[in-house]
Coordinates of C-alpha atoms in Angstrom, one line a residue:
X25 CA 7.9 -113.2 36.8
X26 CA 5.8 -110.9 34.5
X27 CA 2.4 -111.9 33.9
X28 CA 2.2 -113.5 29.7
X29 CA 1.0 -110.9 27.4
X30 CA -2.3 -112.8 26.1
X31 CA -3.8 -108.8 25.7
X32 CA -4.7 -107.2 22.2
X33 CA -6.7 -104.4 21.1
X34 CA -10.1 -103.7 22.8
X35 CA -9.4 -105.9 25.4
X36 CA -10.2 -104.2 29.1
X37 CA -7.9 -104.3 32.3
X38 CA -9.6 -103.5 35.3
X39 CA -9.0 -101.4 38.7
X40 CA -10.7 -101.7 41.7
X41 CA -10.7 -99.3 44.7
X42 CA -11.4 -99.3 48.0
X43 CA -11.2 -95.5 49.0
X44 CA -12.4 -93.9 52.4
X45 CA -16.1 -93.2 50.9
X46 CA -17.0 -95.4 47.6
X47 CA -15.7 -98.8 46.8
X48 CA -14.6 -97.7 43.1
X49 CA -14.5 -100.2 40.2
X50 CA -12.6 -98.7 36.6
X51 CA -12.6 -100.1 32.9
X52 CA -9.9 -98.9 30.4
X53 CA -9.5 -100.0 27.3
X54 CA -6.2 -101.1 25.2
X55 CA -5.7 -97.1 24.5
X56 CA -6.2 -96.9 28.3
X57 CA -9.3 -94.7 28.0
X58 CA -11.9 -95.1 30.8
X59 CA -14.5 -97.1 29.2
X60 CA -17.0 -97.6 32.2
X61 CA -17.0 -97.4 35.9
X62 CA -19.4 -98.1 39.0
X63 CA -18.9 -97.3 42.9
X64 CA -20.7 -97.8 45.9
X65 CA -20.4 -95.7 48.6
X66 CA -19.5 -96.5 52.1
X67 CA -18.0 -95.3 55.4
X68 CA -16.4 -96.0 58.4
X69 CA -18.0 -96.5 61.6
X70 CA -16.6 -95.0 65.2
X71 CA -16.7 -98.8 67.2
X72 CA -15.5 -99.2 71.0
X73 CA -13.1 -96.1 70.0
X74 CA -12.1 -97.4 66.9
X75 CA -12.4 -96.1 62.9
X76 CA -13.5 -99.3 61.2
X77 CA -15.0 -100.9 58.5
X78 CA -17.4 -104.2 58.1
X79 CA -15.6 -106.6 56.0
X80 CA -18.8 -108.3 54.6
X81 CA -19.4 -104.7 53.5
X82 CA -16.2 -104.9 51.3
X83 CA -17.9 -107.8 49.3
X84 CA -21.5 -106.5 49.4
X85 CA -19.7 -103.3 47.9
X86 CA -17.4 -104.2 45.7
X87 CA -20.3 -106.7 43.8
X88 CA -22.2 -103.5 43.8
X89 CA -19.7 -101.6 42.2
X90 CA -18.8 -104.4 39.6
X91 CA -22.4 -104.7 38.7
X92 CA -22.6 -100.9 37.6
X93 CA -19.0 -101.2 35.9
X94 CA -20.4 -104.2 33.7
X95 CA -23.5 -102.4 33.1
X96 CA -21.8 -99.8 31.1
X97 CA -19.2 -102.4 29.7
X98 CA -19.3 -102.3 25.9
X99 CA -20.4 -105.4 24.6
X100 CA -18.2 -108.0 24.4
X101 CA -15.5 -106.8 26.6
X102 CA -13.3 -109.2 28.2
X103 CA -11.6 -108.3 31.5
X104 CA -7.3 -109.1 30.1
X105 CA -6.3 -108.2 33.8
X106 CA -7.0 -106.6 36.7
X107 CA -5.8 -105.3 40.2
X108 CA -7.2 -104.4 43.8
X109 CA -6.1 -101.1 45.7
X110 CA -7.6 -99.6 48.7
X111 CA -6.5 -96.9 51.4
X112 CA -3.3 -97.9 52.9
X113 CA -1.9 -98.3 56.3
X114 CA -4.3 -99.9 59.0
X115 CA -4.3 -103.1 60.5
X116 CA -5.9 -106.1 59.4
X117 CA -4.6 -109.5 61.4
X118 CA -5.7 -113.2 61.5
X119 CA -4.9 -116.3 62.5
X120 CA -3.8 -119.4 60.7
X121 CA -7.1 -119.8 59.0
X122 CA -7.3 -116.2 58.3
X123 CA -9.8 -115.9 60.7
X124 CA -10.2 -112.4 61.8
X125 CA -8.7 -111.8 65.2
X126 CA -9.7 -108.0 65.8
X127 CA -11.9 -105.7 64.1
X128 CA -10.0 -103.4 61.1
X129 CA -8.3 -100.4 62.4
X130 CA -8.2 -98.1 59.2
X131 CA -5.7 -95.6 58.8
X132 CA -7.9 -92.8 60.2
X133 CA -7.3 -94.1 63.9
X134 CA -4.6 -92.1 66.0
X135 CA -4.7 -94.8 68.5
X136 CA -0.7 -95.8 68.5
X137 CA 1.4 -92.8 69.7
X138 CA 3.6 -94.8 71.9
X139 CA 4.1 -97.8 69.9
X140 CA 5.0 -95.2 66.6
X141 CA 7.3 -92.9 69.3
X142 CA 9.5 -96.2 70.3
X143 CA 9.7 -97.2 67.3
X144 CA 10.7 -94.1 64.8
X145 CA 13.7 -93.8 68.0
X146 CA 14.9 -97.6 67.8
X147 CA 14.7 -97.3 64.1
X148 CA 16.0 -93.8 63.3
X149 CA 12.9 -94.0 60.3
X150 CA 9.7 -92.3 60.9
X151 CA 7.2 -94.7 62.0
X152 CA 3.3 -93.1 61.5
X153 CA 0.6 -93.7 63.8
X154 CA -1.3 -95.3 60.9
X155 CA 1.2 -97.8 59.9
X156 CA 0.8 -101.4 60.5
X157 CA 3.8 -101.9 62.2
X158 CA 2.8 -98.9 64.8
X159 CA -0.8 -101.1 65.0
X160 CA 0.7 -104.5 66.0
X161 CA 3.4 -102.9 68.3
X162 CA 1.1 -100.5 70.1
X163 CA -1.2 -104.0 70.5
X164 CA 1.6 -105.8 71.8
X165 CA 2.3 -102.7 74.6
X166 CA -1.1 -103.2 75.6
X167 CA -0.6 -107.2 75.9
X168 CA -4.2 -107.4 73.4
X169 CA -5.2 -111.4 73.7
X170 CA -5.4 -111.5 69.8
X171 CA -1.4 -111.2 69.2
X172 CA -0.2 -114.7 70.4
X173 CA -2.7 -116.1 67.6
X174 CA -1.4 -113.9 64.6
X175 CA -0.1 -115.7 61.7
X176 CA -1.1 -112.8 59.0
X177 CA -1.5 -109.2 59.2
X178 CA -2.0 -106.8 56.0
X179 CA -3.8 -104.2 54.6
X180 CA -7.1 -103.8 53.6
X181 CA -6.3 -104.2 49.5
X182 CA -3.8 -107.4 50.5
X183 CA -6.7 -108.8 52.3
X184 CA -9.2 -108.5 49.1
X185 CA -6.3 -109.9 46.8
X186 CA -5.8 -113.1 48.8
X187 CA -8.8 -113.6 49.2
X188 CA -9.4 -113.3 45.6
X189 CA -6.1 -115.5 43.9
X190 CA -5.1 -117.1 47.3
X191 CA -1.9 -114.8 47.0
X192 CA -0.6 -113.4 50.4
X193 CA 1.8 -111.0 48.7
X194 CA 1.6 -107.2 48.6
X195 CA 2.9 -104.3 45.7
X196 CA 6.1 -102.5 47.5
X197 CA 4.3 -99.3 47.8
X198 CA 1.4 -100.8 49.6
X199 CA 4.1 -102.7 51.6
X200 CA 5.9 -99.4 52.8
X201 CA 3.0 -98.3 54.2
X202 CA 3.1 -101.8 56.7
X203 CA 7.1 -102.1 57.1
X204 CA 10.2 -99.8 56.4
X205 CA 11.6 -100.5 52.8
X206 CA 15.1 -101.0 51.5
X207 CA 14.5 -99.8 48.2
X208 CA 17.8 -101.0 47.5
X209 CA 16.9 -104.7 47.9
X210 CA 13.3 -104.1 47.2
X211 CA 12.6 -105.7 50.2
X212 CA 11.5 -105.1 53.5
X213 CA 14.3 -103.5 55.6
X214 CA 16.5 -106.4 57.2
X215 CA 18.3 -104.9 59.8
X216 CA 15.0 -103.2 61.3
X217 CA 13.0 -106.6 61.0
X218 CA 15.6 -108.2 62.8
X219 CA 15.2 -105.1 65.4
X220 CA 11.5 -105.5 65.9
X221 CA 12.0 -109.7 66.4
X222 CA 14.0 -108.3 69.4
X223 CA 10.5 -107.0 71.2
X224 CA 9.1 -109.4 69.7
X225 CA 11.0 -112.6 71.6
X226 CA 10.9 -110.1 74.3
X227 CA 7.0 -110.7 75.0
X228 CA 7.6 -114.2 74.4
X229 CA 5.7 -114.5 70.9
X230 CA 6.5 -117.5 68.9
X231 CA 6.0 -116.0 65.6
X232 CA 8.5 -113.2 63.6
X233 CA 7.3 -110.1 62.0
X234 CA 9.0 -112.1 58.3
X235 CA 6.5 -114.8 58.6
X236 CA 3.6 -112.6 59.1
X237 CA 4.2 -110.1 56.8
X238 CA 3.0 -110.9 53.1
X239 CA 5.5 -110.9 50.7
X240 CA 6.6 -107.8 48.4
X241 CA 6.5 -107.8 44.9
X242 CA 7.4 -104.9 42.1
X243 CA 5.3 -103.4 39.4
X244 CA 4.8 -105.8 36.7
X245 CA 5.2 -109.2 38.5
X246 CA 2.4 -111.3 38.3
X247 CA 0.5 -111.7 41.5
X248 CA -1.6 -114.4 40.6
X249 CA -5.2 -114.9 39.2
X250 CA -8.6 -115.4 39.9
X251 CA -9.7 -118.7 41.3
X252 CA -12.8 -120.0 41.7
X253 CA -13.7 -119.3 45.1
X254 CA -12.3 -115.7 44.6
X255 CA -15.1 -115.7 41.6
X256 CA -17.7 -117.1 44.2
X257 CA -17.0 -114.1 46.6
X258 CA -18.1 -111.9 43.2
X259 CA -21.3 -113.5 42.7
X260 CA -19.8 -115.1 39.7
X261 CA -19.2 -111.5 37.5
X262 CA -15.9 -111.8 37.0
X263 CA -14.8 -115.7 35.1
X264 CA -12.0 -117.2 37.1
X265 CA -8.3 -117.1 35.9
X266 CA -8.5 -113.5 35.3
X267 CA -4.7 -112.8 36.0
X268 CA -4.0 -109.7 38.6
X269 CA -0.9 -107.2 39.2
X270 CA 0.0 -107.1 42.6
X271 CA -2.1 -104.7 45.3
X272 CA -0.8 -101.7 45.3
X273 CA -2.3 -98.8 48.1
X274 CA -4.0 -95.6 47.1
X275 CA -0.4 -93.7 47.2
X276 CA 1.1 -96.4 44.5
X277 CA -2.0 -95.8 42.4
X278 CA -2.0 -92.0 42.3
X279 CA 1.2 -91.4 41.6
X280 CA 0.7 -94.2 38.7
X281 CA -3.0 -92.4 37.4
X282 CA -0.7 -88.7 37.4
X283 CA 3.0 -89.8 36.0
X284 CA 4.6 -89.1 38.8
X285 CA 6.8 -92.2 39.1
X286 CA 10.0 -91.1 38.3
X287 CA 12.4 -88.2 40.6
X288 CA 11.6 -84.7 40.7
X289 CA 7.7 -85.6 40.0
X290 CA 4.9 -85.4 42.5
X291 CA 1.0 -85.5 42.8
X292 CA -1.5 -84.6 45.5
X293 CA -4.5 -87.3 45.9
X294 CA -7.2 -85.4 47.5
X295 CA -10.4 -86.7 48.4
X296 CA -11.2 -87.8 51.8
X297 CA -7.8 -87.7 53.0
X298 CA -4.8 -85.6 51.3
X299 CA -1.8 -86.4 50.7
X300 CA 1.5 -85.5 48.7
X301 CA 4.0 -88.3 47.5
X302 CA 7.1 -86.4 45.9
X303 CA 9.8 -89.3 44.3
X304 CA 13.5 -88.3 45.9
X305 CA 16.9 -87.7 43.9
X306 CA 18.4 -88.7 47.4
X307 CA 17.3 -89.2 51.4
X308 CA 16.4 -86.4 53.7
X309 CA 18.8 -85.2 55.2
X310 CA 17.2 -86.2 59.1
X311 CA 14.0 -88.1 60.3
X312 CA 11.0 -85.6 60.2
X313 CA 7.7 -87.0 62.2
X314 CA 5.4 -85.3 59.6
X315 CA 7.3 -86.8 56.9
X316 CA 6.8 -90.6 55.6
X317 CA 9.1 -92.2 53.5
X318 CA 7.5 -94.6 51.7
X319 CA 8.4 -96.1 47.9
X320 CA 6.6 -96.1 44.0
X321 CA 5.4 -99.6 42.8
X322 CA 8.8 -100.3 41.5
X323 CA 10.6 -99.4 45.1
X324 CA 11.9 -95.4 44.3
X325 CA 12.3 -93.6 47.4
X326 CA 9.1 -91.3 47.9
X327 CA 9.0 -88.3 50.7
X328 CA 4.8 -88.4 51.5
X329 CA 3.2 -86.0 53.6
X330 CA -0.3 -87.5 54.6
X331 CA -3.2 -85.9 56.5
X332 CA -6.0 -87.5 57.6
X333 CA -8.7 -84.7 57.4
X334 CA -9.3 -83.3 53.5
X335 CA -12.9 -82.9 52.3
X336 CA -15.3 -84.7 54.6
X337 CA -16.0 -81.2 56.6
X338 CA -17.2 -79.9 53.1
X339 CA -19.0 -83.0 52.5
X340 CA -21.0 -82.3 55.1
X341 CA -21.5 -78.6 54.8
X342 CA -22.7 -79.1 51.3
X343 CA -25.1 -81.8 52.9
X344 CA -26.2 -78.8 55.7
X345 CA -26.7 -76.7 52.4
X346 CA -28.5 -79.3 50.3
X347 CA -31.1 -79.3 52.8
X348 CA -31.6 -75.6 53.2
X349 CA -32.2 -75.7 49.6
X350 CA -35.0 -77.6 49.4
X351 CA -36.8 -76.0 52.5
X352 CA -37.4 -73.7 49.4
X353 CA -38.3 -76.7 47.0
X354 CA -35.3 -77.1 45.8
X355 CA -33.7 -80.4 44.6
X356 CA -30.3 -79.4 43.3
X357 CA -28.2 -83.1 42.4
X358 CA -25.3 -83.5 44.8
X359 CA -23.2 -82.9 42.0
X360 CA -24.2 -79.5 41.0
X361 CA -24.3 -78.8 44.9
X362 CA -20.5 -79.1 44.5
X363 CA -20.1 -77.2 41.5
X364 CA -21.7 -74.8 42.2
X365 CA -20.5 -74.1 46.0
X366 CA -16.7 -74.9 44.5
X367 CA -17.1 -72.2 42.0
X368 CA -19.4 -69.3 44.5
X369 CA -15.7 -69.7 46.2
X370 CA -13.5 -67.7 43.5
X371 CA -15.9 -64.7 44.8
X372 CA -13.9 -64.7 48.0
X373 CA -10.9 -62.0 49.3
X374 CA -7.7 -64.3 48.7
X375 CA -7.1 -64.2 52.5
X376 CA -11.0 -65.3 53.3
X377 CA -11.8 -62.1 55.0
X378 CA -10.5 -63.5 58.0
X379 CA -12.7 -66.4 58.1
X380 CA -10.9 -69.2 59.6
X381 CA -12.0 -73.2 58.7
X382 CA -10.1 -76.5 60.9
X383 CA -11.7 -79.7 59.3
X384 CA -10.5 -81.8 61.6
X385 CA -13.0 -84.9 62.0
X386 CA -9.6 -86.5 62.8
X387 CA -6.2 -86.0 64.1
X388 CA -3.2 -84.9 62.7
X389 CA 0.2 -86.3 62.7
X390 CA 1.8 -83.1 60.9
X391 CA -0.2 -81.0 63.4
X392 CA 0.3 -83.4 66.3
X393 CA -3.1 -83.7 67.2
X394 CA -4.6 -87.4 68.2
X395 CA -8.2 -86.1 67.7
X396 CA -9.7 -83.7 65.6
X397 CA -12.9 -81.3 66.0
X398 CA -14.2 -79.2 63.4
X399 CA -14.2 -75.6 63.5
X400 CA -15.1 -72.3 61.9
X401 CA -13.5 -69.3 63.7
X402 CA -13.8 -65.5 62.5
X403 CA -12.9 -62.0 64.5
X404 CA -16.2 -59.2 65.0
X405 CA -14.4 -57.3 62.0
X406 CA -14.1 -60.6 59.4
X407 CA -15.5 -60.5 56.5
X408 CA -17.9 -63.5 56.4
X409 CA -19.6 -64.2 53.3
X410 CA -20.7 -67.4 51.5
X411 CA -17.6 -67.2 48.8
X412 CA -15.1 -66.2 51.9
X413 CA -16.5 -69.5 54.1
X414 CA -16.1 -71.4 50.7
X415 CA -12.6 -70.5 50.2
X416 CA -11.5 -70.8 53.3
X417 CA -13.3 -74.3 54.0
X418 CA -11.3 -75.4 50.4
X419 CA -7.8 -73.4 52.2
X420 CA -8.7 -76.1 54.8
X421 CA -8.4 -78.6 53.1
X422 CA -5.0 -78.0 52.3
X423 CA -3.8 -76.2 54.5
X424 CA -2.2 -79.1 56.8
X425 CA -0.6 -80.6 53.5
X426 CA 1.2 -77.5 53.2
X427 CA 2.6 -77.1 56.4
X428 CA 4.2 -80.4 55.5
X429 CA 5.4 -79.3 52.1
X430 CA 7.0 -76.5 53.4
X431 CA 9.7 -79.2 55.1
X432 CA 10.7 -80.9 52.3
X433 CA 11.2 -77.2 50.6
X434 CA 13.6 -76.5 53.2
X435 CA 15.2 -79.6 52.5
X436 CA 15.7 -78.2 48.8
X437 CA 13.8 -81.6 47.6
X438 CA 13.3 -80.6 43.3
X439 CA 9.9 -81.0 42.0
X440 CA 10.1 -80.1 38.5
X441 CA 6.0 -81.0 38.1
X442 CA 2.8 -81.5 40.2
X443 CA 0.1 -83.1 39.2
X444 CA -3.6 -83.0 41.2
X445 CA -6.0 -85.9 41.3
X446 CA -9.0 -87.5 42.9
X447 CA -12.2 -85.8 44.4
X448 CA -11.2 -82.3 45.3
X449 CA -9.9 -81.6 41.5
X450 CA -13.3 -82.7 39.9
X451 CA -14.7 -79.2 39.7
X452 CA -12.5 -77.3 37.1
X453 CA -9.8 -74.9 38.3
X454 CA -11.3 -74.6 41.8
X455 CA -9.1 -76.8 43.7
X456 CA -6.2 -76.7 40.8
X457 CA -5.7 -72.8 41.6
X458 CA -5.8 -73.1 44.9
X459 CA -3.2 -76.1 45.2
X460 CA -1.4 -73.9 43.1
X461 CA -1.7 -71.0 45.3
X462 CA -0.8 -73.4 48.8
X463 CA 2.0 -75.1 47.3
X464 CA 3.6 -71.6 44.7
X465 CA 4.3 -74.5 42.2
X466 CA 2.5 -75.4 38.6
X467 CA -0.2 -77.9 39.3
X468 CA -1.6 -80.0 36.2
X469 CA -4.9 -81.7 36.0
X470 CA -5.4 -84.4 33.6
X471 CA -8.7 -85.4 31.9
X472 CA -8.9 -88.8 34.1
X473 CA -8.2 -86.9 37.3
X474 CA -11.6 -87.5 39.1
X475 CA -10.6 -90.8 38.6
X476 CA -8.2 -91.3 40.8
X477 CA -6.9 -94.8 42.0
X478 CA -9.2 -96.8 40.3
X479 CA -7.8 -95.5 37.7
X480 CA -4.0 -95.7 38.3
X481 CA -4.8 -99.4 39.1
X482 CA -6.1 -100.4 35.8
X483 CA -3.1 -99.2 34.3
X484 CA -0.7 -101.0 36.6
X485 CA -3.0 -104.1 35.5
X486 CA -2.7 -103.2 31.7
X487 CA 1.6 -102.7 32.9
X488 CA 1.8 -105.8 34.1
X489 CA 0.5 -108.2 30.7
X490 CA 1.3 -105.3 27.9
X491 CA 4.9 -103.7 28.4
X492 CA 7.7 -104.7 26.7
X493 CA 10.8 -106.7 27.7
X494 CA 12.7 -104.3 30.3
X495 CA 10.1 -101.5 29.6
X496 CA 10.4 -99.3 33.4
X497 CA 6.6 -98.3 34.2
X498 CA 8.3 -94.8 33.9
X499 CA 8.5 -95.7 30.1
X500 CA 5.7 -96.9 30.0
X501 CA 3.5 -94.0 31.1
X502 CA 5.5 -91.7 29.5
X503 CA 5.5 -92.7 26.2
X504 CA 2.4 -95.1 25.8
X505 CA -0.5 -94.0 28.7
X506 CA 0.1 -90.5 28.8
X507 CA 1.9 -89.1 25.4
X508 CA -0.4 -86.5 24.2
X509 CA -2.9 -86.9 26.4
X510 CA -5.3 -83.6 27.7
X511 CA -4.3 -81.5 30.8
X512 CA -4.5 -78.5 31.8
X513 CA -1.7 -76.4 33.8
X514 CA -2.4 -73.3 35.8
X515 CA 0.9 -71.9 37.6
X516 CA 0.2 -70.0 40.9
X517 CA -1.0 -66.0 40.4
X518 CA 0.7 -63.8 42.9
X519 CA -1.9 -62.3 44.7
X520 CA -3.2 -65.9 45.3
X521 CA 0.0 -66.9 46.9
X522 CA 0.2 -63.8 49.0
X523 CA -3.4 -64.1 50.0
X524 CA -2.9 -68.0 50.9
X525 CA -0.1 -66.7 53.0
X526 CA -1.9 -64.3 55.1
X527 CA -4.4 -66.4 55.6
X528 CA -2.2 -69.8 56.9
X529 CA -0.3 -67.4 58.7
X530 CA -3.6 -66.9 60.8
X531 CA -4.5 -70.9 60.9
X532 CA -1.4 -71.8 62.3
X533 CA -1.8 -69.3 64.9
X534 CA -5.5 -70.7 65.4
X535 CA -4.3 -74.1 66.2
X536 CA -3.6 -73.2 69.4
X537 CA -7.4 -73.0 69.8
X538 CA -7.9 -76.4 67.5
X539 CA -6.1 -78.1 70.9
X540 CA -7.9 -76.5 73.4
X541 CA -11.4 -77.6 71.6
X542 CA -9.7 -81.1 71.8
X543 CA -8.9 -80.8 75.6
X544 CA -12.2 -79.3 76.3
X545 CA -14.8 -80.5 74.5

């Protein structure tokens, strides 16, 4: 059931994020223009050999975030609608009373080989190690006390959402990051939930992976609203009944903020992960580990290729740098640190010189490796200069992403556009011509796209009360968010592509000493 259109002109609709590093919250307005925005940053903590985060942090950041959003509020503004995203995957489970039974296991964890192995074989579907359904399984191989109590697992967005409108229900593309999705029922997959009930009876649990699973729902249906409680847990900012779209994950949400919804479209969200969602004109032809298969908030089949390591390395060398800076009295704003560093790394040779960047903090599933370590790596005869380690700490960040892209171009998959978003493309052209360069395709940046999923939530809340009968989100992107809007477009330059080459060439070569820095330190 669509949510009632009670919207009209100047009238907000609201997105919240909860991303890797800030807790995001995003106005637009009825012309679905950013009017104001606040964050709070956070991060996850290594725990007992887990990647978590503190879920009173969530609310302590989130009211943080919505403090600074109203702040800059024009006055007047009424919230019309709003929706909660956050990074997908992990595992979040609870009991009846949605008591938390384990500490959250983000999607940054590489903790679930077996479970995902057994799985992606009894399935014939490519089960990550990030998924939720690679979490519970690989807890039920290790006979965990916690999973004869479950009566809920979801992600990190479901969890905010319920807690919010009392909803246990999920967007689909958030959902295909828990369970395999039939996107021809828009459901989850039947035949492989009765599979997993199997192992499930097997261990002797009483409950089914149906029952614990919240419920999937499409872009557009309404999801329920703010109750009073919900407005509680906001410290009273936001007025109850405040209808919401369903959660959608940080894939669902970039692919919404970039129009790249319908087939033969793609984006690359790159921030503190990076990944590519590209929307299929038909399957692959054969299961591919370094490919996911997940779906667009109305159920479209989606090839994504996700790493887990993007720009945190940089984050911290541009920290290391800050400092250096002002043992000379210098107090540079992060911001300009950025800029500044993003754009010394044009100066570079197109290969790097030689110099060789891994920014692995974590593992990667494209690169099979369950733990990361981060390295720079250059021969006596490199040429290593501030603008080559620049460029080749940006090549990094890439650089995994585009081992995975080369699959699906070798399974002839059509992307007619490619659109970039989130942190990496906030410094103009810097990460735009490189993307370009890694990927030899057009890539277009649009004004909003340091916005991100924030962003692309707020319109999927303004979808969900504004479009017309039968109006397809495609439709509605196309001819009412994103119809004339500003972008830019800067197609790949040859000696770029070359140089990008040369230089992966190299790195893939180097990985070889990535594993034994694993293994040995």
């Amino acid at each position: 059931m669509p949510i009632h259109d009670q919207t009209a002109n100047g009238q907000i609709f609201l997105g919240i994020e909860f991303g890797s590093t800030r807790i995001k919250a995003v106005a637009i307005d009825a012309c679905h223009s950013p009017v104001a925005s606040g964050d709070y940053t956070w991060a996850s903590r290594y725990e007992n050999g887990i990647w978590t985060y503190d879920l009173e942090e969530v609310w302590s950041g989130l009211n943080a975030a919505l403090a600074a959003m109203k702040a800059a509020l024009p006055a007047g503004a009424e919230i019309a609608a709003m929706g909660v995203s956050g990074m997908m995957h992990g595992y979040l489970a609870f009991d009846a009373d949605w008591n938390l039974l384990t500490p959250f296991r983000t999607w940054q964890n590489t903790i679930t080989g077996a479970a995902a192995a057994e799985l992606t074989e009894r399935f014939g579907f490519n089960i990550p190690q990030r998924w939720s359904i690679a979490h519970l399984y690989q807890a039920m191989l290790n006979g965990e006390e916690h999973v004869g109590r479950i009566a809920h697992i979801t992600t990190l967005a479901g969890y905010v959402h319920y807690m919010l409108t009392g909803e246990n229900a999920l967007g689909i593309g958030e959902a295909s990051g828990m369970f395999p999705i039939d996107s021809e029922a828009l459901d989850y997959n039947a035949s492989m939930l009765e599979q997993f009930d199997t192992l499930v009876a097997e261990r002797g649990y009483t409950w089914t992976i149906r029952e614990i699973l919240p419920r999937v729902l499409l872009a557009g249906d309404a999801a329920g609203s703010l109750m009073a409680s919900g407005s509680a847990l906001l410290g009273g900012q936001l007025a109850a009944g405040i209808p919401l779209c369903p959660p959608e994950g940080d894939a669902g949400t970039g692919m919404t903020a970039t129009n790249a919804v319908a087939p033969r479209t793609g984006n690359v969200s790159a921030g503190t992960s990076i990944f590519s969602m590209v929307v299929l004109e038909r399957q692959l032809s054969r299961v591919y580990e370094e490919i996911d298969l997940v779906t667009t908030p109305t159920g479209k089949p989606v090839a994504m290729v996700h790493c887990n390591n993007c720009t945190n390395d940089m984050n911290a060398w541009v920290k290391v740098m800050g400092e250096t800076a002002s043992l000379y009295g210098a107090a540079p704003s992060t911001g300009d640190l950025f800029t500044k560093l993003y754009q010394k790394s044009l100066e570079g040779d197109a290969d790097c010189g030689g110099v060789l960047v891994y920014n692995y903090l974590a593992g990667e599933g494209v690169t099979h490796l369950d733990e990361g370590r981060p390295m720079v790596v250059r021969r006596p005869d490199s040429r290593f200069t501030l603008a080559n380690f620049l460029r080749a700490q940006l090549y990094s960040t890439m650089a995994t992403l585009k081992i995975g892209m080369d699959i699906l171009a070798g399974e002839q998959v059509a992307i007619d556009s490619l659109t970039g978003h989130g942190g990496l493309f906030k410094t103009p052209v810097v990460g735009q011509k490189y993307m370009a360069a890694a990927c030899n395709a057009p890539v277009t940046c649009m004004e909003t796209a340091g916005e991100g999923g924030p962003y692309g939530m707020a319109l999927l809340a303004a979808y969900a009360v504004r479009r017309g009968e039968g109006e397809s989100l495609e439709d509605y992107l196309t001819d009412r968010v994103f119809a004339g809007v500003a972008g830019t477009t800067l197609r790949p330059e040859a000696a770029d592509v070359a140089g990008f080459d040369v230089w992966l060439a190299q790195y893939k070569r180097g990985l070889m000493a990535e594993r034994a820095a694993v293994e040995t330190l």
